PDB file of C-alpha atoms in Angstrom:
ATOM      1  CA  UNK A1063     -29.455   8.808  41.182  1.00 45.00           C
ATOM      2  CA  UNK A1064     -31.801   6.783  43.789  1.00 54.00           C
ATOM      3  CA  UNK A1065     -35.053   7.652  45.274  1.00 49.00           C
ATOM      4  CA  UNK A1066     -36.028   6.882  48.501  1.00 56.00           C
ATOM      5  CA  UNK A1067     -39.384   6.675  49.983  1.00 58.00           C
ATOM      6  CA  UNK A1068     -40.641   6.451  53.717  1.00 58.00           C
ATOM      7  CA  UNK A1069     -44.022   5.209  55.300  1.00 60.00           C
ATOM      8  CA  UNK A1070     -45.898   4.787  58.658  1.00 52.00           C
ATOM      9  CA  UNK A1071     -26.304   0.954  35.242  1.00 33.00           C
ATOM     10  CA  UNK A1072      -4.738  -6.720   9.222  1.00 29.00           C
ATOM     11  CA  UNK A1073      -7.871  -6.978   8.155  1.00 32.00           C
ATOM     12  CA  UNK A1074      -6.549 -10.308   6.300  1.00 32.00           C
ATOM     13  CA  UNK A1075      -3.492  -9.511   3.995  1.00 30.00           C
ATOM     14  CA  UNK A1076      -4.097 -11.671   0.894  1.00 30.00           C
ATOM     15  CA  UNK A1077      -0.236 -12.484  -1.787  1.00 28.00           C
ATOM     16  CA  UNK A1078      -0.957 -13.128  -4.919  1.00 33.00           C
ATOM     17  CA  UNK A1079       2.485 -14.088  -6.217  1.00 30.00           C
ATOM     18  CA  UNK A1080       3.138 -15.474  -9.731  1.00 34.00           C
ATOM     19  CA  UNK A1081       4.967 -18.482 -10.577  1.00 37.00           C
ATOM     20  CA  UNK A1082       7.928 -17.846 -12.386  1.00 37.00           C
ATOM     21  CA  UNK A1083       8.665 -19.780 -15.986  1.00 39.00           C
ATOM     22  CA  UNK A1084      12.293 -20.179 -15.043  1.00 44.00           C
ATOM     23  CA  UNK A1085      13.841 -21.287 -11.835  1.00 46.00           C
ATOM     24  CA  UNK A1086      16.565 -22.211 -10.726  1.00 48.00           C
ATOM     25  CA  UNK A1087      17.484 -25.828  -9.774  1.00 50.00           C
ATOM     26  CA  UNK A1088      16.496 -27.018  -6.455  1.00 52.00           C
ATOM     27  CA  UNK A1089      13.372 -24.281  -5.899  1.00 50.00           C
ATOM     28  CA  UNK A1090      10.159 -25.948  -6.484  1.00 53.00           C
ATOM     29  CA  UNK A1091       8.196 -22.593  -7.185  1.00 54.00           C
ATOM     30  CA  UNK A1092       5.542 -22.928  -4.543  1.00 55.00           C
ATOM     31  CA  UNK A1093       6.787 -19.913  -2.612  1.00 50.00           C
ATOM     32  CA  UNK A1094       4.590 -20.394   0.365  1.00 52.00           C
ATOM     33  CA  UNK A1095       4.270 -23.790   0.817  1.00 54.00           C
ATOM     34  CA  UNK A1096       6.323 -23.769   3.603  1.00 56.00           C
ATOM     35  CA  UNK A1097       5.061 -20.618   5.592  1.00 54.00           C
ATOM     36  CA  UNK A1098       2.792 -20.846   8.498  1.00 57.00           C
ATOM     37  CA  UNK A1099      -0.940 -20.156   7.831  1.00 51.00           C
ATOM     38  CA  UNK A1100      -1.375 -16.526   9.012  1.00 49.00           C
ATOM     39  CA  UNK A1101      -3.339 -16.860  12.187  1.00 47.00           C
ATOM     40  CA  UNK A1102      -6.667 -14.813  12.449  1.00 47.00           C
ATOM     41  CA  UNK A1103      -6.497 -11.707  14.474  1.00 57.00           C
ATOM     42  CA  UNK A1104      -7.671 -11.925  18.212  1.00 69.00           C
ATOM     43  CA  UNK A1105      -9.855  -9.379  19.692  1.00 81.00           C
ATOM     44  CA  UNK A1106      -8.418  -7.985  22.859  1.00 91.00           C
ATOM     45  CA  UNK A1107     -10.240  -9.114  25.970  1.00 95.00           C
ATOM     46  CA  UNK A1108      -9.827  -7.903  29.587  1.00 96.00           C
ATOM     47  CA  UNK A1109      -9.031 -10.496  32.590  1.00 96.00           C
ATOM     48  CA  UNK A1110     -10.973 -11.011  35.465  1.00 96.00           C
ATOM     49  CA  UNK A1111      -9.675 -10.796  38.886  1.00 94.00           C
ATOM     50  CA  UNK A1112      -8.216  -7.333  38.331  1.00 97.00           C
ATOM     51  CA  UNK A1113      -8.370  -3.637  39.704  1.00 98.00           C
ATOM     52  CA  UNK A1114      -8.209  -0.561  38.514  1.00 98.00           C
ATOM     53  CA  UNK A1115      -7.367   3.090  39.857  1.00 97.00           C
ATOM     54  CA  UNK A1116     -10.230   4.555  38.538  1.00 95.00           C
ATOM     55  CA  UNK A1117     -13.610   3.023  37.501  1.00 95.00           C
ATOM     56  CA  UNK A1118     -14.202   2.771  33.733  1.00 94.00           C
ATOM     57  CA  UNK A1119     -17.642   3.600  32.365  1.00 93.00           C
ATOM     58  CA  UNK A1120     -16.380   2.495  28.910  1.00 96.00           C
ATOM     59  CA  UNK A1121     -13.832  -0.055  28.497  1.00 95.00           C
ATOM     60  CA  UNK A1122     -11.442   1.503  25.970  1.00 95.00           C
ATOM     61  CA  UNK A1123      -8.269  -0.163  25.149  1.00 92.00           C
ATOM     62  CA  UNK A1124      -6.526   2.874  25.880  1.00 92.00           C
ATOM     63  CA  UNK A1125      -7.348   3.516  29.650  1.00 93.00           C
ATOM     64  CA  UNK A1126      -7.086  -0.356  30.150  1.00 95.00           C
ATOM     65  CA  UNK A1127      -4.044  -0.463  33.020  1.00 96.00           C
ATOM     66  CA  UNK A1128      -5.034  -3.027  35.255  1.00 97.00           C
ATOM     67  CA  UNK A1129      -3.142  -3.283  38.994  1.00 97.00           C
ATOM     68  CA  UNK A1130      -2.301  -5.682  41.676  1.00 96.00           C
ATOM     69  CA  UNK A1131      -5.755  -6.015  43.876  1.00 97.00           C
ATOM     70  CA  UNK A1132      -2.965  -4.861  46.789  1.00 97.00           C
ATOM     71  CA  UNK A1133      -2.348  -1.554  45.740  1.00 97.00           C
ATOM     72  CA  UNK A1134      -4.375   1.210  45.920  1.00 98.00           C
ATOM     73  CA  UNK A1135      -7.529   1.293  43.597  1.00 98.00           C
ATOM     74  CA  UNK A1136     -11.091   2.122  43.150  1.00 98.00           C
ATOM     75  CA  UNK A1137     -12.594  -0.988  41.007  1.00 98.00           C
ATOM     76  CA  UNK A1138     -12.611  -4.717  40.629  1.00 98.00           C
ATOM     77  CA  UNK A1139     -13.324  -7.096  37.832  1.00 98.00           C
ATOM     78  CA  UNK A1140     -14.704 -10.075  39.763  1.00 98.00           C
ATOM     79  CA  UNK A1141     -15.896 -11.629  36.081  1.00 98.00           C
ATOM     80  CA  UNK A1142     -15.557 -11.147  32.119  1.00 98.00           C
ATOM     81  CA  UNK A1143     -18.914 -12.585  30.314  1.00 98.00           C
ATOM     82  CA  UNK A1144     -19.389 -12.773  26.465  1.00 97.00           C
ATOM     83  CA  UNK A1145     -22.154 -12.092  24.224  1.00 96.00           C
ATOM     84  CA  UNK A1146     -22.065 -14.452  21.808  1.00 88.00           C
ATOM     85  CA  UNK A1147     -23.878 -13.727  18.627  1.00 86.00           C
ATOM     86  CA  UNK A1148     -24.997 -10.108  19.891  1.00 90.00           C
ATOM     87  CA  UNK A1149     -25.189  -7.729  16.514  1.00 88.00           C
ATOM     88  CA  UNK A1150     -25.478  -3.805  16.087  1.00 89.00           C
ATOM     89  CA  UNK A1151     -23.165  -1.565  15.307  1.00 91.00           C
ATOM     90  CA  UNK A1152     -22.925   0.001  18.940  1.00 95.00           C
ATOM     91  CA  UNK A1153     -22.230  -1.562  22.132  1.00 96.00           C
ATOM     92  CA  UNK A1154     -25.777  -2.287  23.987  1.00 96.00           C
ATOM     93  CA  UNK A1155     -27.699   0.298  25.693  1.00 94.00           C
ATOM     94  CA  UNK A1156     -29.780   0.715  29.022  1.00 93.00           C
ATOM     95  CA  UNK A1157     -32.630  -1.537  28.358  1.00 93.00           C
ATOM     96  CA  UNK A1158     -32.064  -3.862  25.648  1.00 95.00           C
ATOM     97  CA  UNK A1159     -31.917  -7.513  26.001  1.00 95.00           C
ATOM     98  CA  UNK A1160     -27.904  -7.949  25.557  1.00 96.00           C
ATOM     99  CA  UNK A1161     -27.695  -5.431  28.339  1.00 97.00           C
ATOM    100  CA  UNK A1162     -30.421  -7.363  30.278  1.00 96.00           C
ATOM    101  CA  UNK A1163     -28.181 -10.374  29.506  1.00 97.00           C
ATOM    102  CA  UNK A1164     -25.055  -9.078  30.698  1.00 97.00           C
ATOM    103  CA  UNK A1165     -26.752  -7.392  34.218  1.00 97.00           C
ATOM    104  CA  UNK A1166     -28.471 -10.915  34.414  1.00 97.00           C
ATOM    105  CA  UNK A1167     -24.675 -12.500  33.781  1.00 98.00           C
ATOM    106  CA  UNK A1168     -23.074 -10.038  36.553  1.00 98.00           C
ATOM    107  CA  UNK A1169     -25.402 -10.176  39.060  1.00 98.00           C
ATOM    108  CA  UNK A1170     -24.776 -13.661  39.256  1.00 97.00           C
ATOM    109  CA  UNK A1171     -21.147 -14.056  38.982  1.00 98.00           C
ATOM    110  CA  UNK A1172     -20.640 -11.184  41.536  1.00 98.00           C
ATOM    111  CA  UNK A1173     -22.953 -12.682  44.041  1.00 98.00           C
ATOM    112  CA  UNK A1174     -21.041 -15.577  43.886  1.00 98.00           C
ATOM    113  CA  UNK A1175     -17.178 -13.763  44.196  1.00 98.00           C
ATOM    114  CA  UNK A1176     -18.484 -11.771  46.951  1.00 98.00           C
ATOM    115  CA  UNK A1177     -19.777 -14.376  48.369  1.00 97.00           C
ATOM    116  CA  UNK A1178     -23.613 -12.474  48.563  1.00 97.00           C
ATOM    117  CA  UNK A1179     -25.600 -10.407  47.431  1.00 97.00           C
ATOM    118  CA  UNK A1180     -23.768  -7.200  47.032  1.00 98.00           C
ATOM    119  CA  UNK A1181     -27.289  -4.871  47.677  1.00 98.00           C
ATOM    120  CA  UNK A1182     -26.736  -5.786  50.993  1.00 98.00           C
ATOM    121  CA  UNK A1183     -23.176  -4.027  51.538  1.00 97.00           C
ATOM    122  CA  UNK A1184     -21.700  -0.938  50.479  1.00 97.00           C
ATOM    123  CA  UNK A1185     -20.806  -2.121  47.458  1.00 97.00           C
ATOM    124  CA  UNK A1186     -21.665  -1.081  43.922  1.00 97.00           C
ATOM    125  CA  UNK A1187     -22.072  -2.604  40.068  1.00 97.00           C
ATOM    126  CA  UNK A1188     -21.249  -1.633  36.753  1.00 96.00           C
ATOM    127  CA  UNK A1189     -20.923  -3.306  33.438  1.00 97.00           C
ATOM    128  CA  UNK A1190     -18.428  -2.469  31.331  1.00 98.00           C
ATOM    129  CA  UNK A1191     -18.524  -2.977  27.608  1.00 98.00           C
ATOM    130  CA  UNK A1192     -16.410  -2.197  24.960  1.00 97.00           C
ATOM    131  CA  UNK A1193     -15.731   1.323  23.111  1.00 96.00           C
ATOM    132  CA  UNK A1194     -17.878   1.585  20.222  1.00 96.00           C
ATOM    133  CA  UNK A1195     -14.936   1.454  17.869  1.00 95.00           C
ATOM    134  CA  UNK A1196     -13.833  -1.909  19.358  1.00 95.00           C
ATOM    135  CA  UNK A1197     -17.457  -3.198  19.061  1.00 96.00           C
ATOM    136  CA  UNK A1198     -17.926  -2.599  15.269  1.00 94.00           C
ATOM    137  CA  UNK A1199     -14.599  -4.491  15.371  1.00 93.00           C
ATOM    138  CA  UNK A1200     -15.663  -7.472  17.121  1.00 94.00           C
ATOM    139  CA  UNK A1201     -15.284  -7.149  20.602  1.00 96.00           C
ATOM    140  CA  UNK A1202     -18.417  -8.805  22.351  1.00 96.00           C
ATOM    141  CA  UNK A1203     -17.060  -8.889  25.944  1.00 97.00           C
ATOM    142  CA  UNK A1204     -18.218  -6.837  29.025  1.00 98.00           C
ATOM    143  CA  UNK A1205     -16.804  -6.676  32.395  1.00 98.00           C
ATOM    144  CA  UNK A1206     -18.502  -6.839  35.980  1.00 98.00           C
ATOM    145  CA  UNK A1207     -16.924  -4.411  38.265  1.00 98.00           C
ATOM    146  CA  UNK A1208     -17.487  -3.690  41.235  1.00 98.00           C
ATOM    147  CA  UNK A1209     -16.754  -0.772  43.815  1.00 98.00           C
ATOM    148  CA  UNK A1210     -16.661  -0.729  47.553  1.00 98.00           C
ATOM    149  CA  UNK A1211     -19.120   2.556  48.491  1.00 96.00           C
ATOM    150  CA  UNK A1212     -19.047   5.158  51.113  1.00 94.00           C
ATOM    151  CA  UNK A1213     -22.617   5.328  51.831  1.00 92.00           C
ATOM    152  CA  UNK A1214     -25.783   5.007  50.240  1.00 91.00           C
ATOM    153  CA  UNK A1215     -26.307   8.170  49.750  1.00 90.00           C
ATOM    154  CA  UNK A1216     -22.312   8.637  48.808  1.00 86.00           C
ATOM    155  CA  UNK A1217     -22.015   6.036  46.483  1.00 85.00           C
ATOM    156  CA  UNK A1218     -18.141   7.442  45.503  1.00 90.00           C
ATOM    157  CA  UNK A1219     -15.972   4.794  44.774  1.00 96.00           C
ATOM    158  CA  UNK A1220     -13.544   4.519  47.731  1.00 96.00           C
ATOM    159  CA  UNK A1221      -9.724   3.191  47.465  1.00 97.00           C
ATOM    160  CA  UNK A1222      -9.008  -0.026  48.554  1.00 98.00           C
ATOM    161  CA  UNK A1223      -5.935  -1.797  48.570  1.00 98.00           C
ATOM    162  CA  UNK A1224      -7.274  -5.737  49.268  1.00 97.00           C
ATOM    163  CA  UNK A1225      -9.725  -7.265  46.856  1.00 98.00           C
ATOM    164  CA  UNK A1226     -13.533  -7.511  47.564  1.00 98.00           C
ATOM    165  CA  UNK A1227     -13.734 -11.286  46.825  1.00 97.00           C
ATOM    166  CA  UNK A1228     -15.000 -13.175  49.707  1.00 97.00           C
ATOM    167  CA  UNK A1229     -15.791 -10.026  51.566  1.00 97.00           C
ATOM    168  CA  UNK A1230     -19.557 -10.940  52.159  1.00 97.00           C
ATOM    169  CA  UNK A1231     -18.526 -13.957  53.607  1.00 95.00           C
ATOM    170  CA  UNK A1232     -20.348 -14.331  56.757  1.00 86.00           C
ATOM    171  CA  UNK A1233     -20.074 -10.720  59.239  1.00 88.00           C
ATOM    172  CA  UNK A1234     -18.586  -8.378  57.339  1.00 93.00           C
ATOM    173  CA  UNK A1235     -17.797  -4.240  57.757  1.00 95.00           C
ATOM    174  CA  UNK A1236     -19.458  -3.507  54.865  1.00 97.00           C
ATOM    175  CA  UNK A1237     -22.682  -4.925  55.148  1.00 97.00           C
ATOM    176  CA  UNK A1238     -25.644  -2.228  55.912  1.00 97.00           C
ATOM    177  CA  UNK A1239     -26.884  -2.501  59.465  1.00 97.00           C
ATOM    178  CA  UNK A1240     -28.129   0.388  61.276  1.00 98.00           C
ATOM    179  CA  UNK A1241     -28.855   3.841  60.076  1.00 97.00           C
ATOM    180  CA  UNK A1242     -29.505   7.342  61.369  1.00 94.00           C
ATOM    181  CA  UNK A1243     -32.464   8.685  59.132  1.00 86.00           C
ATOM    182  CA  UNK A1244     -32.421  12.349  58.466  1.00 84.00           C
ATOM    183  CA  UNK A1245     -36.491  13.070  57.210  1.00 79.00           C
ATOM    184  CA  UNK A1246     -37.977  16.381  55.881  1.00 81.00           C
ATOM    185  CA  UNK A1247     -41.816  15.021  55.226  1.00 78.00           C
ATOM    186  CA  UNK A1248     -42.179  11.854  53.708  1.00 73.00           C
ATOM    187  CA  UNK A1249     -38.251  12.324  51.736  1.00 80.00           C
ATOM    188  CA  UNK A1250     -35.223  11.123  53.053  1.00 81.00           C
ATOM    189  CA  UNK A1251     -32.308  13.794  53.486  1.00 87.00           C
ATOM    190  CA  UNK A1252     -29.411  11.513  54.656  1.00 89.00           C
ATOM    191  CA  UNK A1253     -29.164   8.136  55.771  1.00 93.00           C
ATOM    192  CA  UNK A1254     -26.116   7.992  57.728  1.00 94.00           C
ATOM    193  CA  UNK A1255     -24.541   4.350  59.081  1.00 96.00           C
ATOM    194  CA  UNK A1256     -23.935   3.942  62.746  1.00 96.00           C
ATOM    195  CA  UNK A1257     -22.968   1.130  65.002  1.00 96.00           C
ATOM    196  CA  UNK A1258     -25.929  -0.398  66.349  1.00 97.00           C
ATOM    197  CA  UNK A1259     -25.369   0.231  69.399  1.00 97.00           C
ATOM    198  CA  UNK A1260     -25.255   4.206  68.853  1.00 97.00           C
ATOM    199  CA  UNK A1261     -28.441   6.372  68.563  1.00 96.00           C
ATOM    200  CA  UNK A1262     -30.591   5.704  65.256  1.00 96.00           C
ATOM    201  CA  UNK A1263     -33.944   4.958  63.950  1.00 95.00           C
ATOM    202  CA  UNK A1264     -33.376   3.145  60.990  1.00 97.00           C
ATOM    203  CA  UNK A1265     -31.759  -0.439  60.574  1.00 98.00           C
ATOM    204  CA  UNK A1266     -31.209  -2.512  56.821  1.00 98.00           C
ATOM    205  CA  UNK A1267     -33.350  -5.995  56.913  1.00 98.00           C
ATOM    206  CA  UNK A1268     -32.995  -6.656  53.717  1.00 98.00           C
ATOM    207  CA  UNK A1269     -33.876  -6.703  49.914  1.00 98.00           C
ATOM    208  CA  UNK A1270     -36.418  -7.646  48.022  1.00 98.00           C
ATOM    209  CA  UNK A1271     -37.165  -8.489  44.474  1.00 97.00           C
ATOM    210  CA  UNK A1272     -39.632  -6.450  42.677  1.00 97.00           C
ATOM    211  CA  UNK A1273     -41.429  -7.867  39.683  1.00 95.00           C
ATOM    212  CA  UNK A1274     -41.118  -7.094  35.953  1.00 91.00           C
ATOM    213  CA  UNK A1275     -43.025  -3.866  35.625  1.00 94.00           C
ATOM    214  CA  UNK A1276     -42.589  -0.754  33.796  1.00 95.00           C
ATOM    215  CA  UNK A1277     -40.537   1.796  35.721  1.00 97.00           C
ATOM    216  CA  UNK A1278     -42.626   4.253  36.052  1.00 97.00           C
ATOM    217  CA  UNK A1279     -45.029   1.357  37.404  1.00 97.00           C
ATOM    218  CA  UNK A1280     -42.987   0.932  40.031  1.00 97.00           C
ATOM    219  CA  UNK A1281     -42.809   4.353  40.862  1.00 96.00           C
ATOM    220  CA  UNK A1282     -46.617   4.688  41.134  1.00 96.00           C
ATOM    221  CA  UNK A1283     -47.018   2.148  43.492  1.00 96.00           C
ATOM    222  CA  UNK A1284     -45.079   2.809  46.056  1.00 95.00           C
ATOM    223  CA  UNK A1285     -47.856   1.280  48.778  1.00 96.00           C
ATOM    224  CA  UNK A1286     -46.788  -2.052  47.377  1.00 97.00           C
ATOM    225  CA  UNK A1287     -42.684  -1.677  48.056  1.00 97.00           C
ATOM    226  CA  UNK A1288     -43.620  -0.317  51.228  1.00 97.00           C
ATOM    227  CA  UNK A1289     -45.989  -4.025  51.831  1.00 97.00           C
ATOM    228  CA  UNK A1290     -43.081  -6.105  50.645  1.00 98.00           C
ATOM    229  CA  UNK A1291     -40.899  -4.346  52.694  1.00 98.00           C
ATOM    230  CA  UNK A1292     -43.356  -4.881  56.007  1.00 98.00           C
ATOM    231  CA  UNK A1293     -42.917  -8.209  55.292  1.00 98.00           C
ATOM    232  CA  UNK A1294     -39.284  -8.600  55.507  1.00 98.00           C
ATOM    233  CA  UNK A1295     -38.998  -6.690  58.567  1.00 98.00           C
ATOM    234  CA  UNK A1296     -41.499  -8.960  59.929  1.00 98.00           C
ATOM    235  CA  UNK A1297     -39.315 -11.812  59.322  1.00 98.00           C
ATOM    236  CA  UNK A1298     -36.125  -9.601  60.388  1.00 98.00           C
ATOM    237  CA  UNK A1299     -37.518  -9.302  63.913  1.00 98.00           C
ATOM    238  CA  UNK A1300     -39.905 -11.722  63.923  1.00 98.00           C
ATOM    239  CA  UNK A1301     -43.720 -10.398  64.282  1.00 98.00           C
ATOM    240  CA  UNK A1302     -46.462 -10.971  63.158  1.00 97.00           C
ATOM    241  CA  UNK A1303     -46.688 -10.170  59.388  1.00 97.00           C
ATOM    242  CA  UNK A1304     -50.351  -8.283  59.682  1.00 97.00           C
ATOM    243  CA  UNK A1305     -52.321  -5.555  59.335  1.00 94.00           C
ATOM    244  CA  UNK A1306     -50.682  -4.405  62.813  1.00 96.00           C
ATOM    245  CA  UNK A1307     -47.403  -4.500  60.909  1.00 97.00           C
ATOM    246  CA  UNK A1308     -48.034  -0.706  60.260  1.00 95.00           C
ATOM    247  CA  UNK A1309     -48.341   0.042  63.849  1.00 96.00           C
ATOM    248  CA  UNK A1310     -45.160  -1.144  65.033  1.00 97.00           C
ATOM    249  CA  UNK A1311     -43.021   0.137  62.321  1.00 96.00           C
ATOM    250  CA  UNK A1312     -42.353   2.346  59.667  1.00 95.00           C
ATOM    251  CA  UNK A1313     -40.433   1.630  56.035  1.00 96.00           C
ATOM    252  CA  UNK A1314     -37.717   3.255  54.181  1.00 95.00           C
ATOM    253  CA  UNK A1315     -36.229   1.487  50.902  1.00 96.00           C
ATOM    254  CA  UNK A1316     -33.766   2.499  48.362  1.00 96.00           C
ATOM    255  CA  UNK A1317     -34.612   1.406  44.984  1.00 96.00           C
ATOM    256  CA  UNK A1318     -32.880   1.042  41.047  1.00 96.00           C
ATOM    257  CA  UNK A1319     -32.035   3.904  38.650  1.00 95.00           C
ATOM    258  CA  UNK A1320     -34.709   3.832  35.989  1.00 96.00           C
ATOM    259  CA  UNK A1321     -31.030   2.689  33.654  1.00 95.00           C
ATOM    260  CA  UNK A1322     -30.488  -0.248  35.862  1.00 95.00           C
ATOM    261  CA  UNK A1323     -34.350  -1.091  36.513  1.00 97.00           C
ATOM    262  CA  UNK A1324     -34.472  -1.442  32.761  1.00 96.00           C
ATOM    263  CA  UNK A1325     -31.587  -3.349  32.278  1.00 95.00           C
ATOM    264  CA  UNK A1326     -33.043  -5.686  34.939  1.00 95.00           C
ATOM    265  CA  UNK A1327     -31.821  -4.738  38.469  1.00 96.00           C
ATOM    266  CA  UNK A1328     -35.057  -5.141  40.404  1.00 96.00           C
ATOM    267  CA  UNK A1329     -33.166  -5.316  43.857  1.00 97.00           C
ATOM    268  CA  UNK A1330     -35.094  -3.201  46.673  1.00 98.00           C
ATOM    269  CA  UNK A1331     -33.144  -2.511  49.694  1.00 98.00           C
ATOM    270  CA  UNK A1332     -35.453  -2.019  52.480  1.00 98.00           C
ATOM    271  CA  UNK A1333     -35.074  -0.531  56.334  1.00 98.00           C
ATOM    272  CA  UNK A1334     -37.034  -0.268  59.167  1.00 97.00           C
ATOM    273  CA  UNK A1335     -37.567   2.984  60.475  1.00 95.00           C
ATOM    274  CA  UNK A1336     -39.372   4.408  63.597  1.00 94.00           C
ATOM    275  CA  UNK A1337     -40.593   7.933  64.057  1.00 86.00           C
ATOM    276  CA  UNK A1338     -40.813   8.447  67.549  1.00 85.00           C
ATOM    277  CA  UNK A1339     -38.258   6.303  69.233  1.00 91.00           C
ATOM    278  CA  UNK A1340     -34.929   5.685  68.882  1.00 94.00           C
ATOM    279  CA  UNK A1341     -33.036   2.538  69.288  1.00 95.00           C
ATOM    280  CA  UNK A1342     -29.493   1.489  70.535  1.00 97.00           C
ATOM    281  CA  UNK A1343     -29.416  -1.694  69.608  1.00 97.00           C
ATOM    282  CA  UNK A1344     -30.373  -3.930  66.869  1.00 97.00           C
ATOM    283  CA  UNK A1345     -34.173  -5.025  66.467  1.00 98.00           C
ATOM    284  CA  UNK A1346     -33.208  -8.613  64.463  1.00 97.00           C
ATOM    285  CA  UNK A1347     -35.298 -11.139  66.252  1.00 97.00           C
ATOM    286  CA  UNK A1348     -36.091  -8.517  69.038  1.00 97.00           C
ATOM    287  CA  UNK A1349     -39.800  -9.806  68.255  1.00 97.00           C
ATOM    288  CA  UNK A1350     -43.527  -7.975  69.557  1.00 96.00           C
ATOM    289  CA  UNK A1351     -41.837  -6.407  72.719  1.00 96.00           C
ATOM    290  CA  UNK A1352     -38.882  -4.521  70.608  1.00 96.00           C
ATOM    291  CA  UNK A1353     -41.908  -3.731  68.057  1.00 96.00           C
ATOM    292  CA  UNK A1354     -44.540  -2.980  69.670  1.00 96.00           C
ATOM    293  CA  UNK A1355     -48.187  -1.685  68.908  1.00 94.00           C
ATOM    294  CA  UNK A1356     -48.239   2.009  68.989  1.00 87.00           C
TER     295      UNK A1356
END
């Protein structure tokens, strides 16, 4: 779960076969010579481009029963990665450095399907790996999949029946925009989306990239995420980035599971948020007279 802040995851089958004394004419006695070398097992791997009714936490050979993108489902492979040379007798856990690898490996490659980054839509990642059986016998694949998401705080896969490639290709539906923020202190109860040009207080501006620090780091210094944020709203609707900043506008952000933070997902989505106004209408370049001093 995320927290949420505001401020003002055959064996080889060896013949031995003796030669017989005696033969009979026309049979040289080299009984294999003409057989084809047995070739060496393969290790199943899945394919990319593929959906699935159900999302798969582990990828076991069993439940593999991939569909056509078209009809219904509730996950995508957009990429299959390998790790080469990775050892253990277990597939890799939250935190180590073949799971960093692989997060590292499907960020990227689902960036690029999507066609952006996918923190900025309703749209969720998880690496698959293999079932420990298939592991210890050789399997070193993992899959990226990815799931469209019914909110942020309803992050339920929903069924789709058209593939998410391409689908953060300029506008798109399931990009985060504008937000009706439902507060109890300084926690977030529900974050619900809204077309901009309904009633809210809250609007998405963007994410940004925390650096390499513990996770409970992180979680003590919150002042900082709520500074980083400050600054991309600045940009977003183009103020000043000062010490005013905190004047105009208030911050929410969404950040990383401590799983995924550790296996290096430092992506912090972050929204604007007034108190004591509400908007109809998006504040992206609405500059110092859609934000001002208060």
């Amino acid at each position: 779960m995320r927290r949420w802040w505001i401020g003002v995851a055959l064996g080889a089958v060896t013949l031995a076969l003796a030669a017989c004394s005696t033969r009979p004419a026309g049979i040289d006695g080299d009984l294999v010579d003409d057989w084809p070398v047995m070739a060496a097992p393969e290790v199943f791997t899945p394919a990319a481009q593929t959906c699935h009714t159900q999302p798969q936490d582990v990828g076991y050979l069993g439940g593999y029963a991939p569909v056509d993108c078209a009809q219904p489902h509730r996950a995508e492979t957009l990429h299959v990665g390998r790790l080469a040379g990775a050892g253990g007798t277990a597939p890799p856990e939250a935190g180590s450095r073949a799971m960093r690898t692989a997060y590292g490996e499907c960020d990227r490659a689902v960036r690029g399907v999507l066609g952006g980054d996918w923190r900025t839509a309703r749209i969720g990642l998880t690496v698959v790996f293999p079932s420990p059986r298939a592991w210890i016998g050789g399997a070193r694949w993992f899959r990226c999949d990815a799931h469209e998401m019914r909110g942020l705080d309803t992050p339920n896969p929903v069924r789709r029946t058209a593939s998410l490639a391409g689908t953060l290709e300029g506008s798109s539906p399931l990009r985060h925009g504008c937000f009706e923020a439902e507060t109890k202190g300084d926690d977030v109860t529900e974050m619900v989306a809204v077309k901009c040009s309904a009633r809210h207080r809250a609007e998405f501006v963007g994410v940004w990239k925390a650096p390499a620090t513990s996770y409970s780091a992180f979680l003590k210094d919150s002042a900082r995420a709520h500074r980083a944020c400050r600054s991309l709203i600045a940009k977003y609707a183009g103020v000043p980035d000062d010490g005013n900043l905190q004047y105009r506008v208030g911050t929410i952000y969404y950040h990383p599971s401590e799983p995924d933070w550790r296996s290096g997902d430092r992506g912090v989505q972050c929204f604007l948020w007034l108190h004591e106004r509400t908007l109809t209408r998006s504040l992206k370049g609405g500059g110092t007279r859609a934000l001002p001093i208060t």
